[in-house]
């Protein structure tokens, strides 16, 4: 009979991996948002940061939970690779909570700078841009579907037993994520991970109100 530690370890792994991913990616986004125009980081820096977050998140959890850190990957693994259905809900919950915790840690680091951003009513507080994605619904939906297809395809190709990239899979997948982000949208608009948007969006709702869910015609469902 498996011990409680062995049963819980994969879920903790997904929680920690998604936290690392979100902390690195959102931190770069917040830095970009709060920097002065003369020091504002380029779009490439945010994409590279999210790609680095993917690499780090997989590296710290791959040996424990498989390093999914993304509900889209968990679902794809369920459909195509025999991932157990009984674990899916727990993985998705852990990933979303990890993203929420990552958003909290980013807020702790940037709270003063985010509070200084000028808020012009009506509309969302500009600080929400550090946590949520936003776009027009249909272009955003096309972006998310296309980019997620590219990334999930890369996941299966790189993790295949015959792939020469398997030994450096976390790094290769980070590059794939950064490439998809750079190619298909600006760093602020592409989630490519339902947990990455929904967890931080719930956190932002506590700070800035439930309008974060109504923004851009209830765009929150698109990354999901």
PDB file of C-alpha atoms in Angstrom:
ATOM      1  CA  UNK A   1       0.000   0.000   0.000  1.00  0.00           C
ATOM      2  CA  UNK A   2       1.552   3.345  -1.044  1.00  0.00           C
ATOM      3  CA  UNK A   3       2.379   5.786   1.729  1.00  0.00           C
ATOM      4  CA  UNK A   4       0.656   9.149   2.033  1.00  0.00           C
ATOM      5  CA  UNK A   5       3.935  10.816   1.077  1.00  0.00           C
ATOM      6  CA  UNK A   6       4.169   8.876  -2.181  1.00  0.00           C
ATOM      7  CA  UNK A   7       0.537   9.596  -3.029  1.00  0.00           C
ATOM      8  CA  UNK A   8       0.849  13.328  -2.301  1.00  0.00           C
ATOM      9  CA  UNK A   9       4.289  13.882  -3.852  1.00  0.00           C
ATOM     10  CA  UNK A  10       3.149  14.294  -7.485  1.00  0.00           C
ATOM     11  CA  UNK A  11       0.542  16.896  -6.523  1.00  0.00           C
ATOM     12  CA  UNK A  12       3.048  18.852  -4.439  1.00  0.00           C
ATOM     13  CA  UNK A  13       5.413  18.608  -7.392  1.00  0.00           C
ATOM     14  CA  UNK A  14       2.847  20.126  -9.736  1.00  0.00           C
ATOM     15  CA  UNK A  15       2.080  22.855  -7.192  1.00  0.00           C
ATOM     16  CA  UNK A  16       5.728  23.821  -6.776  1.00  0.00           C
ATOM     17  CA  UNK A  17       6.556  23.576 -10.479  1.00  0.00           C
ATOM     18  CA  UNK A  18       3.648  25.789 -11.498  1.00  0.00           C
ATOM     19  CA  UNK A  19       4.537  28.233  -8.725  1.00  0.00           C
ATOM     20  CA  UNK A  20       8.087  28.513 -10.119  1.00  0.00           C
ATOM     21  CA  UNK A  21       6.791  28.962 -13.657  1.00  0.00           C
ATOM     22  CA  UNK A  22       4.323  31.662 -12.626  1.00  0.00           C
ATOM     23  CA  UNK A  23       6.735  33.469 -10.336  1.00  0.00           C
ATOM     24  CA  UNK A  24       9.361  33.843 -13.075  1.00  0.00           C
ATOM     25  CA  UNK A  25       6.932  34.739 -15.854  1.00  0.00           C
ATOM     26  CA  UNK A  26       4.704  37.123 -13.906  1.00  0.00           C
ATOM     27  CA  UNK A  27       7.742  38.714 -12.302  1.00  0.00           C
ATOM     28  CA  UNK A  28       9.094  39.633 -15.732  1.00  0.00           C
ATOM     29  CA  UNK A  29       5.677  40.928 -16.779  1.00  0.00           C
ATOM     30  CA  UNK A  30       5.361  43.056 -13.641  1.00  0.00           C
ATOM     31  CA  UNK A  31       8.864  44.400 -14.112  1.00  0.00           C
ATOM     32  CA  UNK A  32       8.022  45.338 -17.692  1.00  0.00           C
ATOM     33  CA  UNK A  33       4.775  46.981 -16.617  1.00  0.00           C
ATOM     34  CA  UNK A  34       6.294  49.021 -13.817  1.00  0.00           C
ATOM     35  CA  UNK A  35       9.531  50.070 -15.519  1.00  0.00           C
ATOM     36  CA  UNK A  36       9.934  53.613 -16.797  1.00  0.00           C
ATOM     37  CA  UNK A  37       9.722  53.976 -20.603  1.00  0.00           C
ATOM     38  CA  UNK A  38      13.475  54.504 -20.839  1.00  0.00           C
ATOM     39  CA  UNK A  39      14.139  51.235 -19.005  1.00  0.00           C
ATOM     40  CA  UNK A  40      11.208  49.162 -20.226  1.00  0.00           C
ATOM     41  CA  UNK A  41      12.267  45.665 -21.151  1.00  0.00           C
ATOM     42  CA  UNK A  42      11.663  44.443 -24.672  1.00  0.00           C
ATOM     43  CA  UNK A  43       8.985  41.901 -25.605  1.00  0.00           C
ATOM     44  CA  UNK A  44      11.658  39.255 -26.025  1.00  0.00           C
ATOM     45  CA  UNK A  45      12.595  39.474 -22.340  1.00  0.00           C
ATOM     46  CA  UNK A  46       9.109  38.479 -21.197  1.00  0.00           C
ATOM     47  CA  UNK A  47       8.967  35.573 -23.640  1.00  0.00           C
ATOM     48  CA  UNK A  48      12.407  34.385 -22.579  1.00  0.00           C
ATOM     49  CA  UNK A  49      11.373  34.731 -18.905  1.00  0.00           C
ATOM     50  CA  UNK A  50       8.284  32.578 -19.431  1.00  0.00           C
ATOM     51  CA  UNK A  51      10.374  30.039 -21.333  1.00  0.00           C
ATOM     52  CA  UNK A  52      12.889  30.032 -18.485  1.00  0.00           C
ATOM     53  CA  UNK A  53      10.022  29.574 -16.037  1.00  0.00           C
ATOM     54  CA  UNK A  54       8.882  26.511 -17.974  1.00  0.00           C
ATOM     55  CA  UNK A  55      12.410  25.087 -17.908  1.00  0.00           C
ATOM     56  CA  UNK A  56      12.852  25.667 -14.176  1.00  0.00           C
ATOM     57  CA  UNK A  57       9.354  24.409 -13.348  1.00  0.00           C
ATOM     58  CA  UNK A  58       9.965  21.159 -15.235  1.00  0.00           C
ATOM     59  CA  UNK A  59      13.453  20.675 -13.842  1.00  0.00           C
ATOM     60  CA  UNK A  60      12.313  20.902 -10.223  1.00  0.00           C
ATOM     61  CA  UNK A  61       9.338  18.556 -10.636  1.00  0.00           C
ATOM     62  CA  UNK A  62       9.980  16.175 -13.528  1.00  0.00           C
ATOM     63  CA  UNK A  63      11.391  13.439 -11.286  1.00  0.00           C
ATOM     64  CA  UNK A  64       8.463  13.760  -8.861  1.00  0.00           C
ATOM     65  CA  UNK A  65       5.325  14.400 -10.893  1.00  0.00           C
ATOM     66  CA  UNK A  66       6.389  14.319 -14.542  1.00  0.00           C
ATOM     67  CA  UNK A  67       6.699  18.095 -14.711  1.00  0.00           C
ATOM     68  CA  UNK A  68       3.358  18.850 -16.364  1.00  0.00           C
ATOM     69  CA  UNK A  69       2.877  22.291 -14.687  1.00  0.00           C
ATOM     70  CA  UNK A  70       0.080  22.952 -17.186  1.00  0.00           C
ATOM     71  CA  UNK A  71      -3.478  21.538 -17.303  1.00  0.00           C
ATOM     72  CA  UNK A  72      -3.257  21.367 -21.103  1.00  0.00           C
ATOM     73  CA  UNK A  73      -0.287  19.012 -20.813  1.00  0.00           C
ATOM     74  CA  UNK A  74      -2.006  16.899 -18.150  1.00  0.00           C
ATOM     75  CA  UNK A  75      -5.085  16.569 -20.360  1.00  0.00           C
ATOM     76  CA  UNK A  76      -2.988  15.710 -23.411  1.00  0.00           C
ATOM     77  CA  UNK A  77      -1.116  13.101 -21.390  1.00  0.00           C
ATOM     78  CA  UNK A  78      -4.451  11.651 -20.279  1.00  0.00           C
ATOM     79  CA  UNK A  79      -5.681  11.328 -23.860  1.00  0.00           C
ATOM     80  CA  UNK A  80      -2.495  10.169 -25.556  1.00  0.00           C
ATOM     81  CA  UNK A  81      -0.033   8.818 -22.980  1.00  0.00           C
ATOM     82  CA  UNK A  82      -1.998   6.878 -20.405  1.00  0.00           C
ATOM     83  CA  UNK A  83      -1.925   9.464 -17.626  1.00  0.00           C
ATOM     84  CA  UNK A  84      -4.373   8.167 -14.956  1.00  0.00           C
ATOM     85  CA  UNK A  85      -7.763   9.860 -14.973  1.00  0.00           C
ATOM     86  CA  UNK A  86      -7.907   9.656 -11.170  1.00  0.00           C
ATOM     87  CA  UNK A  87      -4.973  12.084 -10.947  1.00  0.00           C
ATOM     88  CA  UNK A  88      -6.207  14.693 -13.418  1.00  0.00           C
ATOM     89  CA  UNK A  89      -8.371  16.774 -11.064  1.00  0.00           C
ATOM     90  CA  UNK A  90      -5.653  16.805  -8.399  1.00  0.00           C
ATOM     91  CA  UNK A  91      -2.993  17.893 -10.892  1.00  0.00           C
ATOM     92  CA  UNK A  92      -5.149  20.689 -12.300  1.00  0.00           C
ATOM     93  CA  UNK A  93      -6.025  21.913  -8.797  1.00  0.00           C
ATOM     94  CA  UNK A  94      -2.371  21.831  -7.729  1.00  0.00           C
ATOM     95  CA  UNK A  95      -1.283  23.694 -10.866  1.00  0.00           C
ATOM     96  CA  UNK A  96      -3.916  26.383 -10.392  1.00  0.00           C
ATOM     97  CA  UNK A  97      -3.069  26.830  -6.711  1.00  0.00           C
ATOM     98  CA  UNK A  98       0.616  26.995  -7.608  1.00  0.00           C
ATOM     99  CA  UNK A  99      -0.093  29.774 -10.099  1.00  0.00           C
ATOM    100  CA  UNK A 100      -2.145  31.615  -7.462  1.00  0.00           C
ATOM    101  CA  UNK A 101       0.748  31.360  -4.994  1.00  0.00           C
ATOM    102  CA  UNK A 102       3.193  32.538  -7.644  1.00  0.00           C
ATOM    103  CA  UNK A 103       1.028  35.586  -8.287  1.00  0.00           C
ATOM    104  CA  UNK A 104       0.980  36.335  -4.561  1.00  0.00           C
ATOM    105  CA  UNK A 105       4.773  36.220  -4.344  1.00  0.00           C
ATOM    106  CA  UNK A 106       5.088  38.522  -7.364  1.00  0.00           C
ATOM    107  CA  UNK A 107       2.663  40.961  -5.730  1.00  0.00           C
ATOM    108  CA  UNK A 108       4.725  40.916  -2.525  1.00  0.00           C
ATOM    109  CA  UNK A 109       7.800  41.939  -4.500  1.00  0.00           C
ATOM    110  CA  UNK A 110       6.126  44.588  -6.664  1.00  0.00           C
ATOM    111  CA  UNK A 111       3.225  45.779  -4.492  1.00  0.00           C
ATOM    112  CA  UNK A 112       4.564  49.324  -4.028  1.00  0.00           C
ATOM    113  CA  UNK A 113       5.336  49.826  -7.722  1.00  0.00           C
ATOM    114  CA  UNK A 114       2.018  48.323  -8.784  1.00  0.00           C
ATOM    115  CA  UNK A 115       0.150  50.593  -6.350  1.00  0.00           C
ATOM    116  CA  UNK A 116       1.842  53.627  -7.932  1.00  0.00           C
ATOM    117  CA  UNK A 117       0.362  52.880 -11.340  1.00  0.00           C
ATOM    118  CA  UNK A 118      -2.276  55.481 -12.110  1.00  0.00           C
ATOM    119  CA  UNK A 119      -5.824  54.187 -12.269  1.00  0.00           C
ATOM    120  CA  UNK A 120      -8.261  55.990 -14.538  1.00  0.00           C
ATOM    121  CA  UNK A 121     -11.880  54.997 -13.933  1.00  0.00           C
ATOM    122  CA  UNK A 122     -13.747  53.284 -15.471  1.00  0.00           C
ATOM    123  CA  UNK A 123     -11.831  50.148 -16.270  1.00  0.00           C
ATOM    124  CA  UNK A 124      -9.525  47.702 -14.627  1.00  0.00           C
ATOM    125  CA  UNK A 125      -6.654  48.883 -12.506  1.00  0.00           C
ATOM    126  CA  UNK A 126      -3.552  48.841 -14.740  1.00  0.00           C
ATOM    127  CA  UNK A 127      -1.775  46.610 -12.217  1.00  0.00           C
ATOM    128  CA  UNK A 128      -4.001  43.723 -13.301  1.00  0.00           C
ATOM    129  CA  UNK A 129      -1.854  43.558 -16.443  1.00  0.00           C
ATOM    130  CA  UNK A 130       0.854  41.983 -14.304  1.00  0.00           C
ATOM    131  CA  UNK A 131      -1.367  38.989 -13.581  1.00  0.00           C
ATOM    132  CA  UNK A 132      -3.914  38.329 -16.324  1.00  0.00           C
ATOM    133  CA  UNK A 133      -3.963  37.963 -20.085  1.00  0.00           C
ATOM    134  CA  UNK A 134      -6.301  40.100 -22.135  1.00  0.00           C
ATOM    135  CA  UNK A 135      -7.276  40.197 -25.787  1.00  0.00           C
ATOM    136  CA  UNK A 136     -10.259  40.290 -28.092  1.00  0.00           C
ATOM    137  CA  UNK A 137     -12.071  36.984 -27.728  1.00  0.00           C
ATOM    138  CA  UNK A 138     -11.836  35.456 -31.192  1.00  0.00           C
ATOM    139  CA  UNK A 139      -8.287  36.512 -32.102  1.00  0.00           C
ATOM    140  CA  UNK A 140      -7.266  35.434 -28.615  1.00  0.00           C
ATOM    141  CA  UNK A 141      -8.965  32.057 -29.015  1.00  0.00           C
ATOM    142  CA  UNK A 142      -7.155  31.432 -32.302  1.00  0.00           C
ATOM    143  CA  UNK A 143      -3.849  32.445 -30.704  1.00  0.00           C
ATOM    144  CA  UNK A 144      -4.333  30.165 -27.717  1.00  0.00           C
ATOM    145  CA  UNK A 145      -5.376  27.153 -29.788  1.00  0.00           C
ATOM    146  CA  UNK A 146      -2.551  27.581 -32.287  1.00  0.00           C
ATOM    147  CA  UNK A 147       0.187  28.249 -29.728  1.00  0.00           C
ATOM    148  CA  UNK A 148      -0.967  25.455 -27.411  1.00  0.00           C
ATOM    149  CA  UNK A 149      -0.999  23.046 -30.349  1.00  0.00           C
ATOM    150  CA  UNK A 150       2.588  24.016 -31.178  1.00  0.00           C
ATOM    151  CA  UNK A 151       3.727  23.662 -27.573  1.00  0.00           C
ATOM    152  CA  UNK A 152       1.957  20.355 -26.871  1.00  0.00           C
ATOM    153  CA  UNK A 153       3.326  18.977 -30.156  1.00  0.00           C
ATOM    154  CA  UNK A 154       6.807  19.972 -28.969  1.00  0.00           C
ATOM    155  CA  UNK A 155       6.211  18.286 -25.609  1.00  0.00           C
ATOM    156  CA  UNK A 156       5.364  14.958 -27.222  1.00  0.00           C
ATOM    157  CA  UNK A 157       8.133  15.194 -29.811  1.00  0.00           C
ATOM    158  CA  UNK A 158      10.844  16.103 -27.295  1.00  0.00           C
ATOM    159  CA  UNK A 159       9.763  13.563 -24.673  1.00  0.00           C
ATOM    160  CA  UNK A 160       9.607  10.691 -27.175  1.00  0.00           C
ATOM    161  CA  UNK A 161      12.054   7.905 -26.334  1.00  0.00           C
ATOM    162  CA  UNK A 162      13.726   8.255 -29.736  1.00  0.00           C
ATOM    163  CA  UNK A 163      14.201  12.016 -29.477  1.00  0.00           C
ATOM    164  CA  UNK A 164      17.787  13.242 -29.186  1.00  0.00           C
ATOM    165  CA  UNK A 165      16.457  16.213 -27.202  1.00  0.00           C
ATOM    166  CA  UNK A 166      15.047  14.002 -24.441  1.00  0.00           C
ATOM    167  CA  UNK A 167      18.083  14.446 -22.174  1.00  0.00           C
ATOM    168  CA  UNK A 168      17.701  18.233 -22.290  1.00  0.00           C
ATOM    169  CA  UNK A 169      13.902  18.176 -22.394  1.00  0.00           C
ATOM    170  CA  UNK A 170      13.289  20.973 -19.818  1.00  0.00           C
ATOM    171  CA  UNK A 171      15.573  23.365 -21.707  1.00  0.00           C
ATOM    172  CA  UNK A 172      14.132  22.384 -25.089  1.00  0.00           C
ATOM    173  CA  UNK A 173      10.582  22.843 -23.846  1.00  0.00           C
ATOM    174  CA  UNK A 174      11.443  26.243 -22.394  1.00  0.00           C
ATOM    175  CA  UNK A 175      12.760  27.280 -25.802  1.00  0.00           C
ATOM    176  CA  UNK A 176       9.610  25.915 -27.439  1.00  0.00           C
ATOM    177  CA  UNK A 177       7.420  27.928 -25.081  1.00  0.00           C
ATOM    178  CA  UNK A 178       9.446  31.097 -25.650  1.00  0.00           C
ATOM    179  CA  UNK A 179       9.291  30.560 -29.398  1.00  0.00           C
ATOM    180  CA  UNK A 180       5.526  30.110 -29.386  1.00  0.00           C
ATOM    181  CA  UNK A 181       5.124  33.259 -27.284  1.00  0.00           C
ATOM    182  CA  UNK A 182       7.403  35.323 -29.508  1.00  0.00           C
ATOM    183  CA  UNK A 183       5.862  34.085 -32.738  1.00  0.00           C
ATOM    184  CA  UNK A 184       2.163  34.154 -31.982  1.00  0.00           C
ATOM    185  CA  UNK A 185       1.462  37.060 -29.639  1.00  0.00           C
ATOM    186  CA  UNK A 186       2.882  39.663 -27.335  1.00  0.00           C
ATOM    187  CA  UNK A 187       4.045  38.360 -23.923  1.00  0.00           C
ATOM    188  CA  UNK A 188       1.125  40.055 -22.164  1.00  0.00           C
ATOM    189  CA  UNK A 189      -1.566  38.423 -24.280  1.00  0.00           C
ATOM    190  CA  UNK A 190      -0.674  34.724 -24.523  1.00  0.00           C
ATOM    191  CA  UNK A 191      -1.390  32.362 -21.632  1.00  0.00           C
ATOM    192  CA  UNK A 192      -0.660  28.994 -23.253  1.00  0.00           C
ATOM    193  CA  UNK A 193      -1.516  27.499 -19.883  1.00  0.00           C
ATOM    194  CA  UNK A 194      -4.978  27.651 -18.255  1.00  0.00           C
ATOM    195  CA  UNK A 195      -3.511  27.624 -14.728  1.00  0.00           C
ATOM    196  CA  UNK A 196      -1.125  30.479 -15.570  1.00  0.00           C
ATOM    197  CA  UNK A 197      -4.087  32.774 -16.272  1.00  0.00           C
ATOM    198  CA  UNK A 198      -6.838  31.498 -13.997  1.00  0.00           C
ATOM    199  CA  UNK A 199      -4.846  31.198 -10.755  1.00  0.00           C
ATOM    200  CA  UNK A 200      -3.402  34.733 -10.983  1.00  0.00           C
ATOM    201  CA  UNK A 201      -6.788  36.053 -12.163  1.00  0.00           C
ATOM    202  CA  UNK A 202      -8.438  34.749  -8.997  1.00  0.00           C
ATOM    203  CA  UNK A 203      -5.678  36.405  -6.970  1.00  0.00           C
ATOM    204  CA  UNK A 204      -6.160  39.675  -8.885  1.00  0.00           C
ATOM    205  CA  UNK A 205      -9.896  39.497  -8.144  1.00  0.00           C
ATOM    206  CA  UNK A 206      -9.143  39.709  -4.422  1.00  0.00           C
ATOM    207  CA  UNK A 207      -7.102  42.871  -4.970  1.00  0.00           C
ATOM    208  CA  UNK A 208      -8.860  44.643  -7.813  1.00  0.00           C
ATOM    209  CA  UNK A 209     -12.397  43.255  -7.957  1.00  0.00           C
ATOM    210  CA  UNK A 210     -14.406  40.686  -9.867  1.00  0.00           C
ATOM    211  CA  UNK A 211     -14.278  42.773 -13.026  1.00  0.00           C
ATOM    212  CA  UNK A 212     -11.100  40.889 -13.889  1.00  0.00           C
ATOM    213  CA  UNK A 213     -13.443  38.108 -15.027  1.00  0.00           C
ATOM    214  CA  UNK A 214     -15.675  40.409 -17.086  1.00  0.00           C
ATOM    215  CA  UNK A 215     -12.760  42.143 -18.827  1.00  0.00           C
ATOM    216  CA  UNK A 216     -12.847  42.046 -22.643  1.00  0.00           C
ATOM    217  CA  UNK A 217     -16.207  40.256 -22.887  1.00  0.00           C
ATOM    218  CA  UNK A 218     -15.370  37.694 -20.193  1.00  0.00           C
ATOM    219  CA  UNK A 219     -12.078  36.793 -21.846  1.00  0.00           C
ATOM    220  CA  UNK A 220     -11.062  34.647 -18.874  1.00  0.00           C
ATOM    221  CA  UNK A 221     -12.604  31.535 -20.458  1.00  0.00           C
ATOM    222  CA  UNK A 222     -10.417  31.741 -23.570  1.00  0.00           C
ATOM    223  CA  UNK A 223      -7.151  30.473 -22.009  1.00  0.00           C
ATOM    224  CA  UNK A 224      -9.136  27.682 -20.357  1.00  0.00           C
TER     225      UNK A 224
END
